[in-house]
Every structure is written in structure tokens, then in C-alpha cells.
Amino acid sequence: MGRIVAVANQKGGVGKTTTAVNLGASLAAAEKRVLVVDIDPQGNASSGLGYPPGAVDEGVYDALLDGRPVTELTRPTELPQLTLLPAHRDLVGAELELVAEPDREQRLRRALEPVASAYDFIFVDTPPSLGLLTLNALVAADAVLIPMQCEYFALEGLGQLVATIEMVKTRLNQRLEIEGILLCMVDPRLNLTGQVDAEVRGHFDGAVFDTVIPRNVRLSESPSFGQPILLYDVGSRGAQSYLALAKEFLKRRANGGPR
């Protein structure tokens, strides 16, 4: 069975989509079969993998609300081992529509179960909120990968997200665990970066990835070209950082998870 990882943080602009796309692409480059599920109505993961708004007229919405098989809805990417289940415009209203549905928090889990064995890893890119779409991702997932910036308010948000993960684990998904915490947009010149880094590692010893993702212009440019960073500029610091993260990710999995 493929491991399902929700990439989640209720704070926007922390590198969540960048991580779902580029960690997925880096693992695909390592010959792992990867599916990226874009459950964020903004559709940024879809754009970053070559499917900008309007490029598709069906996707994860149809799996959640209409019960369409995921195999009918996935799209190929430039990397042979990387597949996308895209978002499209109807996903904007999905949370309101799901409210009245039975077992509304179980829809994504049921959609992914039939295809999980076809992939080594499934990454679910979630909205920057803790609403029903994110809840669906947490209920479907085996683990949560948490990208965060080295900023003071990020620490407050991290505590709230961890509490939500524990609630979901207790009530809806007993297998859910934290895959790891990833420090993104790191600028080592700032004193605050070192302070937040030390505090997060102190509170979550072993859960924080050794690899950090630096601020990198090429990394921020690549989504506008519809490519993961390793196709846009493999020699950039951003690409090398995500390749290093993929290596660390696989090593952790081989060793049974976070230290």
C-alpha cells in the first residue's frame, strides 16, 4: 500500500504546495511511484505541475462529491513516475457541499483506497485552513508533513495544528502520525531563523527534518513555468534541497519513521 502523506499547515505561504510538488517530484526522480492530490481550491499544485486554471474540467472534486474513480481523473506530468489528481474550479464550493453529506470527512479516504497500492507515496496538498477539505486529508492520511517558516507566529500555528492532528487521531484516524516538520524559506542571516529553529527542534526532537529549504529565487519562479524545480533548474539551491529532503525522507521510512 502506498503511504498517504497530508502536507498541511493552516497558515498560508509557508511552502506547503512547494513541498508537495517538489518532494513528490524528487521521489519520482528516484523511481518511486508518486501521486500528488491537489485538494486546495486555489489549485496551485496543479498549476505547478503543468495544469493551470481552466486546463482541466474534472478532478478531485468529482471523486469527493460524485464518487468518480480516481483512475478516471488523474493526469500525467513531465516526470513519468509522477501523477496528479488535479483541482479545478468546482472545488471552491466543495466544503459547503460536503457539510450536508453523510460521512463527509471520509470521502477522500474512500476515493484513495482503491488506488493506494498503485503508488509508493501519495501527497495531499491541503488548503491553508483546518476546514472539511483538510479534515478529509487528515482522515485519509497515514501521516502529516508540516512545512513551516522560521517566524514567531508560525510557532503558535504549529501548536494549533498538532492539537488538531491529535484530535483527528483520537476520534477519526488512529494510524495518523507526524511524518516530520520541515523548515522552509530559511534565511540563515536572520537571528530569528536560528531562534525558531532551536525552539522547534527543542519541542519536537526527532520530528524536524535535518534538511531545510532555503529562500531561493529559482524555486519561486518554477511554478509559473508549470514545472517542479528539478526540471526548471536542477542545479539551483532549491532543487538540491528538495533532492536532499527526498533522500532523508526515504532514509526515515527505511528506518521506521522519525527518529
PDB file of N, CA and C in Angstrom, residues 17-76:
ATOM      1  N   THR A  17       2.538  23.919  -0.705  1.00  0.00           N
ATOM      2  CA  THR A  17       2.397  23.445  -2.084  1.00  0.00           C
ATOM      3  C   THR A  17       3.758  23.187  -2.714  1.00  0.00           C
ATOM      4  N   THR A  18       4.703  24.082  -2.469  1.00  0.00           N
ATOM      5  CA  THR A  18       6.063  23.908  -2.987  1.00  0.00           C
ATOM      6  C   THR A  18       6.632  22.567  -2.540  1.00  0.00           C
ATOM      7  N   THR A  19       6.354  22.192  -1.295  1.00  0.00           N
ATOM      8  CA  THR A  19       6.863  20.936  -0.766  1.00  0.00           C
ATOM      9  C   THR A  19       6.134  19.737  -1.365  1.00  0.00           C
ATOM     10  N   ALA A  20       4.814  19.799  -1.468  1.00  0.00           N
ATOM     11  CA  ALA A  20       4.064  18.684  -2.053  1.00  0.00           C
ATOM     12  C   ALA A  20       4.541  18.405  -3.476  1.00  0.00           C
ATOM     13  N   VAL A  21       4.715  19.472  -4.259  1.00  0.00           N
ATOM     14  CA  VAL A  21       5.125  19.327  -5.659  1.00  0.00           C
ATOM     15  C   VAL A  21       6.564  18.841  -5.764  1.00  0.00           C
ATOM     16  N   ASN A  22       7.457  19.485  -5.043  1.00  0.00           N
ATOM     17  CA  ASN A  22       8.885  19.225  -5.262  1.00  0.00           C
ATOM     18  C   ASN A  22       9.420  18.011  -4.509  1.00  0.00           C
ATOM     19  N   LEU A  23       8.861  17.687  -3.358  1.00  0.00           N
ATOM     20  CA  LEU A  23       9.225  16.419  -2.728  1.00  0.00           C
ATOM     21  C   LEU A  23       8.662  15.274  -3.556  1.00  0.00           C
ATOM     22  N   GLY A  24       7.417  15.428  -4.017  1.00  0.00           N
ATOM     23  CA  GLY A  24       6.850  14.402  -4.887  1.00  0.00           C
ATOM     24  C   GLY A  24       7.674  14.187  -6.140  1.00  0.00           C
ATOM     25  N   ALA A  25       8.102  15.282  -6.773  1.00  0.00           N
ATOM     26  CA  ALA A  25       8.905  15.187  -7.990  1.00  0.00           C
ATOM     27  C   ALA A  25      10.270  14.559  -7.712  1.00  0.00           C
ATOM     28  N   SER A  26      10.874  14.920  -6.588  1.00  0.00           N
ATOM     29  CA  SER A  26      12.194  14.374  -6.254  1.00  0.00           C
ATOM     30  C   SER A  26      12.122  12.882  -5.980  1.00  0.00           C
ATOM     31  N   LEU A  27      11.043  12.433  -5.341  1.00  0.00           N
ATOM     32  CA  LEU A  27      10.869  10.992  -5.118  1.00  0.00           C
ATOM     33  C   LEU A  27      10.583  10.264  -6.425  1.00  0.00           C
ATOM     34  N   ALA A  28       9.842  10.928  -7.319  1.00  0.00           N
ATOM     35  CA  ALA A  28       9.593  10.339  -8.636  1.00  0.00           C
ATOM     36  C   ALA A  28      10.891  10.192  -9.418  1.00  0.00           C
ATOM     37  N   ALA A  29      11.782  11.168  -9.276  1.00  0.00           N
ATOM     38  CA  ALA A  29      13.089  11.086  -9.932  1.00  0.00           C
ATOM     39  C   ALA A  29      13.922   9.942  -9.373  1.00  0.00           C
ATOM     40  N   ALA A  30      13.601   9.534  -8.140  1.00  0.00           N
ATOM     41  CA  ALA A  30      14.271   8.387  -7.517  1.00  0.00           C
ATOM     42  C   ALA A  30      13.547   7.078  -7.822  1.00  0.00           C
ATOM     43  N   GLU A  31      12.684   7.114  -8.860  1.00  0.00           N
ATOM     44  CA  GLU A  31      11.972   5.929  -9.352  1.00  0.00           C
ATOM     45  C   GLU A  31      10.889   5.440  -8.394  1.00  0.00           C
ATOM     46  N   LYS A  32      10.373   6.323  -7.552  1.00  0.00           N
ATOM     47  CA  LYS A  32       9.216   5.987  -6.736  1.00  0.00           C
ATOM     48  C   LYS A  32       7.950   6.423  -7.467  1.00  0.00           C
ATOM     49  N   ARG A  33       6.906   5.643  -7.343  1.00  0.00           N
ATOM     50  CA  ARG A  33       5.626   5.971  -7.969  1.00  0.00           C
ATOM     51  C   ARG A  33       4.880   6.931  -7.047  1.00  0.00           C
ATOM     52  N   VAL A  34       4.621   8.133  -7.543  1.00  0.00           N
ATOM     53  CA  VAL A  34       4.078   9.193  -6.694  1.00  0.00           C
ATOM     54  C   VAL A  34       2.806   9.777  -7.305  1.00  0.00           C
ATOM     55  N   LEU A  35       1.819   9.995  -6.439  1.00  0.00           N
ATOM     56  CA  LEU A  35       0.604  10.715  -6.811  1.00  0.00           C
ATOM     57  C   LEU A  35       0.517  11.967  -5.948  1.00  0.00           C
ATOM     58  N   VAL A  36       0.345  13.125  -6.585  1.00  0.00           N
ATOM     59  CA  VAL A  36       0.064  14.364  -5.866  1.00  0.00           C
ATOM     60  C   VAL A  36      -1.422  14.663  -6.010  1.00  0.00           C
ATOM     61  N   VAL A  37      -2.102  14.811  -4.882  1.00  0.00           N
ATOM     62  CA  VAL A  37      -3.531  15.122  -4.859  1.00  0.00           C
ATOM     63  C   VAL A  37      -3.686  16.589  -4.465  1.00  0.00           C
ATOM     64  N   ASP A  38      -4.271  17.371  -5.337  1.00  0.00           N
ATOM     65  CA  ASP A  38      -4.463  18.803  -5.081  1.00  0.00           C
ATOM     66  C   ASP A  38      -5.875  19.020  -4.558  1.00  0.00           C
ATOM     67  N   ILE A  39      -5.993  19.152  -3.225  1.00  0.00           N
ATOM     68  CA  ILE A  39      -7.304  19.344  -2.619  1.00  0.00           C
ATOM     69  C   ILE A  39      -7.487  20.792  -2.147  1.00  0.00           C
ATOM     70  N   ASP A  40      -6.602  21.671  -2.608  1.00  0.00           N
ATOM     71  CA  ASP A  40      -6.689  23.095  -2.310  1.00  0.00           C
ATOM     72  C   ASP A  40      -7.425  23.798  -3.452  1.00  0.00           C
ATOM     73  N   PRO A  41      -8.548  24.470  -3.160  1.00  0.00           N
ATOM     74  CA  PRO A  41      -9.298  25.138  -4.235  1.00  0.00           C
ATOM     75  C   PRO A  41      -8.476  26.140  -5.048  1.00  0.00           C
ATOM     76  N   GLN A  42      -7.375  26.641  -4.485  1.00  0.00           N
ATOM     77  CA  GLN A  42      -6.524  27.557  -5.254  1.00  0.00           C
ATOM     78  C   GLN A  42      -5.833  26.859  -6.417  1.00  0.00           C
ATOM     79  N   GLY A  43      -5.685  25.545  -6.322  1.00  0.00           N
ATOM     80  CA  GLY A  43      -5.139  24.762  -7.432  1.00  0.00           C
ATOM     81  C   GLY A  43      -3.680  25.021  -7.737  1.00  0.00           C
ATOM     82  N   ASN A  44      -2.910  25.450  -6.754  1.00  0.00           N
ATOM     83  CA  ASN A  44      -1.516  25.801  -7.040  1.00  0.00           C
ATOM     84  C   ASN A  44      -0.643  24.587  -7.348  1.00  0.00           C
ATOM     85  N   ALA A  45      -0.918  23.472  -6.707  1.00  0.00           N
ATOM     86  CA  ALA A  45      -0.134  22.268  -7.022  1.00  0.00           C
ATOM     87  C   ALA A  45      -0.401  21.822  -8.454  1.00  0.00           C
ATOM     88  N   SER A  46      -1.657  21.952  -8.887  1.00  0.00           N
ATOM     89  CA  SER A  46      -1.991  21.609 -10.277  1.00  0.00           C
ATOM     90  C   SER A  46      -1.246  22.518 -11.245  1.00  0.00           C
ATOM     91  N   SER A  47      -1.245  23.828 -10.968  1.00  0.00           N
ATOM     92  CA  SER A  47      -0.507  24.771 -11.825  1.00  0.00           C
ATOM     93  C   SER A  47       0.972  24.452 -11.852  1.00  0.00           C
ATOM     94  N   GLY A  48       1.521  24.128 -10.677  1.00  0.00           N
ATOM     95  CA  GLY A  48       2.949  23.848 -10.571  1.00  0.00           C
ATOM     96  C   GLY A  48       3.369  22.585 -11.285  1.00  0.00           C
ATOM     97  N   LEU A  49       2.393  21.742 -11.647  1.00  0.00           N
ATOM     98  CA  LEU A  49       2.700  20.509 -12.380  1.00  0.00           C
ATOM     99  C   LEU A  49       2.147  20.544 -13.805  1.00  0.00           C
ATOM    100  N   GLY A  50       1.866  21.760 -14.298  1.00  0.00           N
ATOM    101  CA  GLY A  50       1.536  21.904 -15.709  1.00  0.00           C
ATOM    102  C   GLY A  50       0.066  22.010 -16.040  1.00  0.00           C
ATOM    103  N   TYR A  51      -0.796  22.167 -15.027  1.00  0.00           N
ATOM    104  CA  TYR A  51      -2.232  22.267 -15.274  1.00  0.00           C
ATOM    105  C   TYR A  51      -2.784  23.538 -14.629  1.00  0.00           C
ATOM    106  N   PRO A  52      -2.629  24.671 -15.292  1.00  0.00           N
ATOM    107  CA  PRO A  52      -3.116  25.940 -14.742  1.00  0.00           C
ATOM    108  C   PRO A  52      -4.646  25.990 -14.739  1.00  0.00           C
ATOM    109  N   PRO A  53      -5.225  27.016 -14.085  1.00  0.00           N
ATOM    110  CA  PRO A  53      -6.694  27.126 -14.053  1.00  0.00           C
ATOM    111  C   PRO A  53      -7.301  27.052 -15.447  1.00  0.00           C
ATOM    112  N   GLY A  54      -8.337  26.254 -15.575  1.00  0.00           N
ATOM    113  CA  GLY A  54      -9.007  26.086 -16.866  1.00  0.00           C
ATOM    114  C   GLY A  54      -8.457  24.965 -17.716  1.00  0.00           C
ATOM    115  N   ALA A  55      -7.324  24.372 -17.306  1.00  0.00           N
ATOM    116  CA  ALA A  55      -6.716  23.305 -18.114  1.00  0.00           C
ATOM    117  C   ALA A  55      -7.441  21.975 -17.959  1.00  0.00           C
ATOM    118  N   VAL A  56      -8.155  21.796 -16.846  1.00  0.00           N
ATOM    119  CA  VAL A  56      -8.918  20.566 -16.625  1.00  0.00           C
ATOM    120  C   VAL A  56     -10.339  20.933 -16.203  1.00  0.00           C
ATOM    121  N   ASP A  57     -11.289  20.081 -16.505  1.00  0.00           N
ATOM    122  CA  ASP A  57     -12.664  20.329 -16.093  1.00  0.00           C
ATOM    123  C   ASP A  57     -13.194  19.232 -15.180  1.00  0.00           C
ATOM    124  N   GLU A  58     -12.304  18.389 -14.685  1.00  0.00           N
ATOM    125  CA  GLU A  58     -12.668  17.382 -13.695  1.00  0.00           C
ATOM    126  C   GLU A  58     -11.425  17.054 -12.880  1.00  0.00           C
ATOM    127  N   GLY A  59     -11.659  16.549 -11.674  1.00  0.00           N
ATOM    128  CA  GLY A  59     -10.531  16.266 -10.793  1.00  0.00           C
ATOM    129  C   GLY A  59     -11.008  15.760  -9.447  1.00  0.00           C
ATOM    130  N   VAL A  60     -10.321  16.167  -8.392  1.00  0.00           N
ATOM    131  CA  VAL A  60     -10.599  15.627  -7.060  1.00  0.00           C
ATOM    132  C   VAL A  60     -12.020  15.927  -6.601  1.00  0.00           C
ATOM    133  N   TYR A  61     -12.590  17.039  -7.035  1.00  0.00           N
ATOM    134  CA  TYR A  61     -13.985  17.357  -6.696  1.00  0.00           C
ATOM    135  C   TYR A  61     -14.915  16.213  -7.109  1.00  0.00           C
ATOM    136  N   ASP A  62     -14.703  15.690  -8.299  1.00  0.00           N
ATOM    137  CA  ASP A  62     -15.572  14.642  -8.819  1.00  0.00           C
ATOM    138  C   ASP A  62     -15.427  13.345  -8.026  1.00  0.00           C
ATOM    139  N   ALA A  63     -14.249  13.116  -7.480  1.00  0.00           N
ATOM    140  CA  ALA A  63     -14.047  11.945  -6.625  1.00  0.00           C
ATOM    141  C   ALA A  63     -14.739  12.137  -5.279  1.00  0.00           C
ATOM    142  N   LEU A  64     -14.661  13.355  -4.725  1.00  0.00           N
ATOM    143  CA  LEU A  64     -15.235  13.629  -3.409  1.00  0.00           C
ATOM    144  C   LEU A  64     -16.759  13.675  -3.425  1.00  0.00           C
ATOM    145  N   LEU A  65     -17.324  14.377  -4.392  1.00  0.00           N
ATOM    146  CA  LEU A  65     -18.768  14.632  -4.398  1.00  0.00           C
ATOM    147  C   LEU A  65     -19.573  13.666  -5.244  1.00  0.00           C
ATOM    148  N   ASP A  66     -18.970  13.172  -6.314  1.00  0.00           N
ATOM    149  CA  ASP A  66     -19.716  12.291  -7.225  1.00  0.00           C
ATOM    150  C   ASP A  66     -19.264  10.839  -7.174  1.00  0.00           C
ATOM    151  N   GLY A  67     -18.230  10.554  -6.407  1.00  0.00           N
ATOM    152  CA  GLY A  67     -17.757   9.187  -6.288  1.00  0.00           C
ATOM    153  C   GLY A  67     -17.070   8.646  -7.530  1.00  0.00           C
ATOM    154  N   ARG A  68     -16.584   9.543  -8.400  1.00  0.00           N
ATOM    155  CA  ARG A  68     -15.882   9.084  -9.611  1.00  0.00           C
ATOM    156  C   ARG A  68     -14.581   8.376  -9.217  1.00  0.00           C
ATOM    157  N   PRO A  69     -14.220   7.298  -9.913  1.00  0.00           N
ATOM    158  CA  PRO A  69     -12.953   6.619  -9.620  1.00  0.00           C
ATOM    159  C   PRO A  69     -11.758   7.534  -9.894  1.00  0.00           C
ATOM    160  N   VAL A  70     -10.794   7.499  -8.996  1.00  0.00           N
ATOM    161  CA  VAL A  70      -9.593   8.326  -9.145  1.00  0.00           C
ATOM    162  C   VAL A  70      -8.857   8.000 -10.440  1.00  0.00           C
ATOM    163  N   THR A  71      -8.902   6.745 -10.856  1.00  0.00           N
ATOM    164  CA  THR A  71      -8.198   6.345 -12.087  1.00  0.00           C
ATOM    165  C   THR A  71      -8.714   7.076 -13.318  1.00  0.00           C
ATOM    166  N   GLU A  72      -9.946   7.563 -13.279  1.00  0.00           N
ATOM    167  CA  GLU A  72     -10.507   8.298 -14.409  1.00  0.00           C
ATOM    168  C   GLU A  72     -10.125   9.773 -14.391  1.00  0.00           C
ATOM    169  N   LEU A  73      -9.575  10.232 -13.266  1.00  0.00           N
ATOM    170  CA  LEU A  73      -9.407  11.666 -13.044  1.00  0.00           C
ATOM    171  C   LEU A  73      -7.955  12.127 -12.987  1.00  0.00           C
ATOM    172  N   THR A  74      -7.015  11.206 -12.879  1.00  0.00           N
ATOM    173  CA  THR A  74      -5.607  11.591 -12.769  1.00  0.00           C
ATOM    174  C   THR A  74      -5.050  12.064 -14.103  1.00  0.00           C
ATOM    175  N   ARG A  75      -3.967  12.843 -14.020  1.00  0.00           N
ATOM    176  CA  ARG A  75      -3.318  13.391 -15.202  1.00  0.00           C
ATOM    177  C   ARG A  75      -1.812  13.118 -15.122  1.00  0.00           C
ATOM    178  N   PRO A  76      -1.158  12.871 -16.254  1.00  0.00           N
ATOM    179  CA  PRO A  76       0.289  12.671 -16.255  1.00  0.00           C
ATOM    180  C   PRO A  76       1.026  14.002 -16.083  1.00  0.00           C
TER     181      PRO A  76
END
